[in-house]
Amino acid sequence: MGEILDLVEARLRTALGEPDARAGVTFLGTDRIEVLRFIDGDVVRYATLGMSAQPMADPASPLADPVKGPRAELVLSVRLGLADTDQVLRPLAVLAASPQVEGVIVAPGASLDLGQPLWTGAPFDSVLVAEPGGLVEDLELDAPMDPVRFLPLLPMTRNEAAWKRVRGAQELQERWLSQGTDLRDPLRASVALD
């Protein structure tokens, strides 16, 4: 487990630079989840470290495979200095612990709901899991282990989350794109929905 997390941290450092801060959270019955903060110009990126230590298991499966199965870490990017986004550390750790706690598989197109704002005053209390590979490349592990995927998180307002449940992730992403939505704006309003 420690060796995998060392490789994951090295991949994050290669892609995002040196973290300027890190925080760790341990939930009862789970492994420690750390959140690393990276500053890149006017963007701050938060990346989890620890979610990929164990493969995610299908909740319908009677036995969890300790080796095979999808592995992931979460990455959130927001504009720096517009809101106190450092409060997102604990909510991100909660999301990263959800495969261990709730037995869910976090994959692109999924919605992750916190039931509370990502940070104080945030218009978002859920995120859309986007496709990996853009910002941080997948980390290949020795067979038979699956690679670690670095999944971008896109904050959603309540209206966007409700619309996504009805219309799907692809349509919401197309709406964001067609409206020129700045998904890194921590204060943005909901995109216009019909």
CSV table of C-alpha atoms in Angstrom, one decimal:
chain,number,residue,atom,x,y,z
A,1,MET,CA,0.0,0.0,0.0
A,2,GLY,CA,2.7,2.5,1.0
A,3,GLU,CA,4.7,1.8,-2.2
A,4,ILE,CA,1.6,2.5,-4.4
A,5,LEU,CA,1.0,5.8,-2.5
A,6,ASP,CA,4.6,6.8,-3.0
A,7,LEU,CA,4.3,6.2,-6.8
A,8,VAL,CA,1.0,8.2,-6.8
A,9,GLU,CA,2.5,11.1,-4.9
A,10,ALA,CA,5.5,11.1,-7.3
A,11,ARG,CA,3.1,11.2,-10.3
A,12,LEU,CA,1.2,14.1,-8.7
A,13,ARG,CA,4.5,16.0,-8.1
A,14,THR,CA,5.6,15.4,-11.7
A,15,ALA,CA,2.3,16.7,-13.1
A,16,LEU,CA,1.5,19.5,-10.7
A,17,GLY,CA,4.8,20.5,-9.0
A,18,GLU,CA,5.6,20.6,-5.3
A,19,PRO,CA,2.6,20.8,-3.0
A,20,ASP,CA,2.6,23.8,-0.7
A,21,ALA,CA,0.4,22.3,1.9
A,22,ARG,CA,-1.1,18.9,2.9
A,23,ALA,CA,-3.6,17.7,5.4
A,24,GLY,CA,-4.6,14.3,6.5
A,25,VAL,CA,-8.0,12.9,7.7
A,26,THR,CA,-8.7,9.4,9.1
A,27,PHE,CA,-12.2,8.2,9.4
A,28,LEU,CA,-13.2,5.3,11.7
A,29,GLY,CA,-12.5,2.0,10.0
A,30,THR,CA,-10.7,3.5,7.0
A,31,ASP,CA,-7.1,4.2,5.9
A,32,ARG,CA,-5.7,7.7,6.2
A,33,ILE,CA,-6.6,10.1,3.3
A,34,GLU,CA,-4.4,13.1,2.6
A,35,VAL,CA,-5.2,16.1,0.5
A,36,LEU,CA,-2.3,17.9,-1.2
A,37,ARG,CA,-2.6,21.5,-2.3
A,38,PHE,CA,-0.8,22.8,-5.4
A,39,ILE,CA,-0.7,26.4,-6.6
A,40,ASP,CA,-0.3,27.0,-10.3
A,41,GLY,CA,-0.5,30.7,-11.1
A,42,ASP,CA,-4.1,31.8,-10.4
A,43,VAL,CA,-5.4,28.2,-9.9
A,44,VAL,CA,-5.2,26.1,-6.8
A,45,ARG,CA,-5.5,22.3,-7.2
A,46,TYR,CA,-6.4,19.9,-4.5
A,47,ALA,CA,-5.5,16.2,-5.0
A,48,THR,CA,-6.3,13.3,-2.7
A,49,LEU,CA,-3.7,10.7,-1.7
A,50,GLY,CA,-4.8,7.5,-0.2
A,51,MET,CA,-7.9,6.6,-2.1
A,52,SER,CA,-5.9,4.4,-4.5
A,53,ALA,CA,-4.2,2.4,-1.7
A,54,GLN,CA,-7.0,-0.3,-2.1
A,55,PRO,CA,-8.9,-1.2,-5.2
A,56,MET,CA,-12.6,-0.1,-5.3
A,57,ALA,CA,-14.9,-3.1,-5.0
A,58,ASP,CA,-18.3,-3.7,-6.5
A,59,PRO,CA,-20.8,-3.4,-3.6
A,60,ALA,CA,-22.8,-6.3,-5.1
A,61,SER,CA,-19.8,-8.6,-4.9
A,62,PRO,CA,-19.6,-10.9,-1.8
A,63,LEU,CA,-15.8,-10.6,-1.5
A,64,ALA,CA,-13.6,-7.7,-2.3
A,65,ASP,CA,-10.5,-8.5,-4.4
A,66,PRO,CA,-7.5,-7.1,-2.5
A,67,VAL,CA,-5.5,-6.7,-5.8
A,68,LYS,CA,-7.7,-6.3,-8.8
A,69,GLY,CA,-10.2,-3.5,-9.3
A,70,PRO,CA,-10.3,0.2,-10.2
A,71,ARG,CA,-8.1,2.6,-8.3
A,72,ALA,CA,-8.4,6.4,-8.4
A,73,GLU,CA,-7.5,9.7,-6.8
A,74,LEU,CA,-9.5,12.9,-7.0
A,75,VAL,CA,-8.4,16.3,-8.3
A,76,LEU,CA,-10.3,19.6,-7.9
A,77,SER,CA,-9.1,22.8,-9.6
A,78,VAL,CA,-10.5,26.3,-8.6
A,79,ARG,CA,-9.4,29.9,-9.1
A,80,LEU,CA,-7.2,31.1,-6.3
A,81,GLY,CA,-8.2,34.0,-4.0
A,82,LEU,CA,-11.9,34.3,-4.8
A,83,ALA,CA,-13.2,32.2,-1.9
A,84,ASP,CA,-11.8,30.3,1.1
A,85,THR,CA,-11.6,27.0,-0.8
A,86,ASP,CA,-9.1,25.5,1.6
A,87,GLN,CA,-12.2,24.4,3.6
A,88,VAL,CA,-12.6,21.8,0.8
A,89,LEU,CA,-9.9,19.6,2.4
A,90,ARG,CA,-12.3,17.6,4.7
A,91,PRO,CA,-15.1,17.3,2.1
A,92,LEU,CA,-12.6,16.0,-0.5
A,93,ALA,CA,-11.3,13.4,2.1
A,94,VAL,CA,-14.9,12.3,2.7
A,95,LEU,CA,-15.4,11.8,-1.0
A,96,ALA,CA,-12.1,9.9,-1.3
A,97,ALA,CA,-13.0,7.6,1.6
A,98,SER,CA,-16.5,6.8,0.1
A,99,PRO,CA,-15.3,3.6,-1.7
A,100,GLN,CA,-14.1,2.2,1.7
A,101,VAL,CA,-17.0,3.6,3.8
A,102,GLU,CA,-19.9,3.1,1.4
A,103,GLY,CA,-18.6,0.5,-1.0
A,104,VAL,CA,-19.1,2.6,-4.1
A,105,ILE,CA,-17.0,2.7,-7.2
A,106,VAL,CA,-16.1,6.3,-8.2
A,107,ALA,CA,-16.0,6.5,-12.0
A,108,PRO,CA,-16.4,9.2,-14.7
A,109,GLY,CA,-20.0,10.4,-15.1
A,110,ALA,CA,-20.8,9.8,-11.4
A,111,SER,CA,-22.2,12.4,-9.1
A,112,LEU,CA,-20.8,12.6,-5.6
A,113,ASP,CA,-23.1,14.5,-3.2
A,114,LEU,CA,-21.8,15.9,0.1
A,115,GLY,CA,-25.1,17.2,1.4
A,116,GLN,CA,-23.3,20.4,2.4
A,117,PRO,CA,-21.3,23.2,0.6
A,118,LEU,CA,-17.8,22.2,-0.6
A,119,TRP,CA,-16.7,25.2,1.5
A,120,THR,CA,-18.5,28.0,3.5
A,121,GLY,CA,-20.6,30.0,1.1
A,122,ALA,CA,-20.0,27.7,-1.9
A,123,PRO,CA,-22.9,27.4,-4.3
A,124,PHE,CA,-21.9,23.7,-4.8
A,125,ASP,CA,-22.6,20.7,-2.6
A,126,SER,CA,-21.9,18.0,-5.2
A,127,VAL,CA,-19.4,17.3,-7.9
A,128,LEU,CA,-19.4,15.6,-11.3
A,129,VAL,CA,-16.6,13.1,-11.8
A,130,ALA,CA,-15.0,13.9,-15.2
A,131,GLU,CA,-12.8,11.8,-17.5
A,132,PRO,CA,-9.2,11.3,-16.4
A,133,GLY,CA,-6.0,11.7,-18.4
A,134,GLY,CA,-5.9,15.4,-19.1
A,135,LEU,CA,-4.1,17.0,-16.2
A,136,VAL,CA,-2.5,13.9,-14.6
A,137,GLU,CA,-1.8,10.8,-16.6
A,138,ASP,CA,-2.9,7.4,-15.4
A,139,LEU,CA,-0.3,5.6,-13.3
A,140,GLU,CA,0.3,2.1,-14.5
A,141,LEU,CA,0.9,-0.5,-11.8
A,142,ASP,CA,2.3,-4.0,-12.0
A,143,ALA,CA,-0.1,-6.6,-13.3
A,144,PRO,CA,-2.7,-7.7,-12.2
A,145,MET,CA,-3.3,-4.4,-10.6
A,146,ASP,CA,-5.4,-1.8,-12.4
A,147,PRO,CA,-3.8,1.6,-13.1
A,148,VAL,CA,-4.5,4.6,-10.8
A,149,ARG,CA,-6.7,7.1,-12.5
A,150,PHE,CA,-6.7,10.8,-11.5
A,151,LEU,CA,-10.3,11.9,-11.7
A,152,PRO,CA,-11.1,15.6,-12.1
A,153,LEU,CA,-14.0,16.8,-10.1
A,154,LEU,CA,-16.3,19.5,-11.5
A,155,PRO,CA,-18.4,21.3,-8.9
A,156,MET,CA,-22.2,21.3,-9.5
A,157,THR,CA,-24.9,23.6,-8.1
A,158,ARG,CA,-28.1,21.9,-6.8
A,159,ASN,CA,-29.9,22.8,-10.0
A,160,GLU,CA,-27.1,21.4,-12.2
A,161,ALA,CA,-27.0,18.2,-10.1
A,162,ALA,CA,-30.8,17.7,-10.5
A,163,TRP,CA,-30.6,18.4,-14.2
A,164,LYS,CA,-27.7,15.9,-14.5
A,165,ARG,CA,-29.8,13.2,-12.8
A,166,VAL,CA,-32.5,13.6,-15.4
A,167,ARG,CA,-30.5,14.4,-18.6
A,168,GLY,CA,-27.1,12.7,-17.9
A,169,ALA,CA,-23.5,13.8,-17.4
A,170,GLN,CA,-22.8,14.3,-21.1
A,171,GLU,CA,-25.6,16.7,-21.6
A,172,LEU,CA,-24.6,18.8,-18.6
A,173,GLN,CA,-21.0,19.0,-19.8
A,174,GLU,CA,-22.2,20.0,-23.2
A,175,ARG,CA,-24.4,22.7,-21.6
A,176,TRP,CA,-21.4,24.0,-19.7
A,177,LEU,CA,-19.3,24.1,-22.8
A,178,SER,CA,-21.9,25.8,-25.0
A,179,GLN,CA,-22.5,28.5,-22.4
A,180,GLY,CA,-18.7,29.0,-21.9
A,181,THR,CA,-19.0,28.2,-18.1
A,182,ASP,CA,-15.8,28.7,-16.1
A,183,LEU,CA,-15.9,25.5,-14.0
A,184,ARG,CA,-12.9,26.8,-12.0
A,185,ASP,CA,-14.8,29.8,-10.7
A,186,PRO,CA,-15.6,29.1,-7.1
A,187,LEU,CA,-18.4,31.7,-7.0
A,188,ARG,CA,-20.0,30.9,-10.4
A,189,ALA,CA,-23.8,30.7,-10.7
A,190,SER,CA,-25.6,27.8,-12.1
A,191,VAL,CA,-25.5,27.4,-15.9
A,192,ALA,CA,-28.8,28.3,-17.7
A,193,LEU,CA,-30.9,25.2,-17.9
A,194,ASP,CA,-34.1,24.6,-19.8
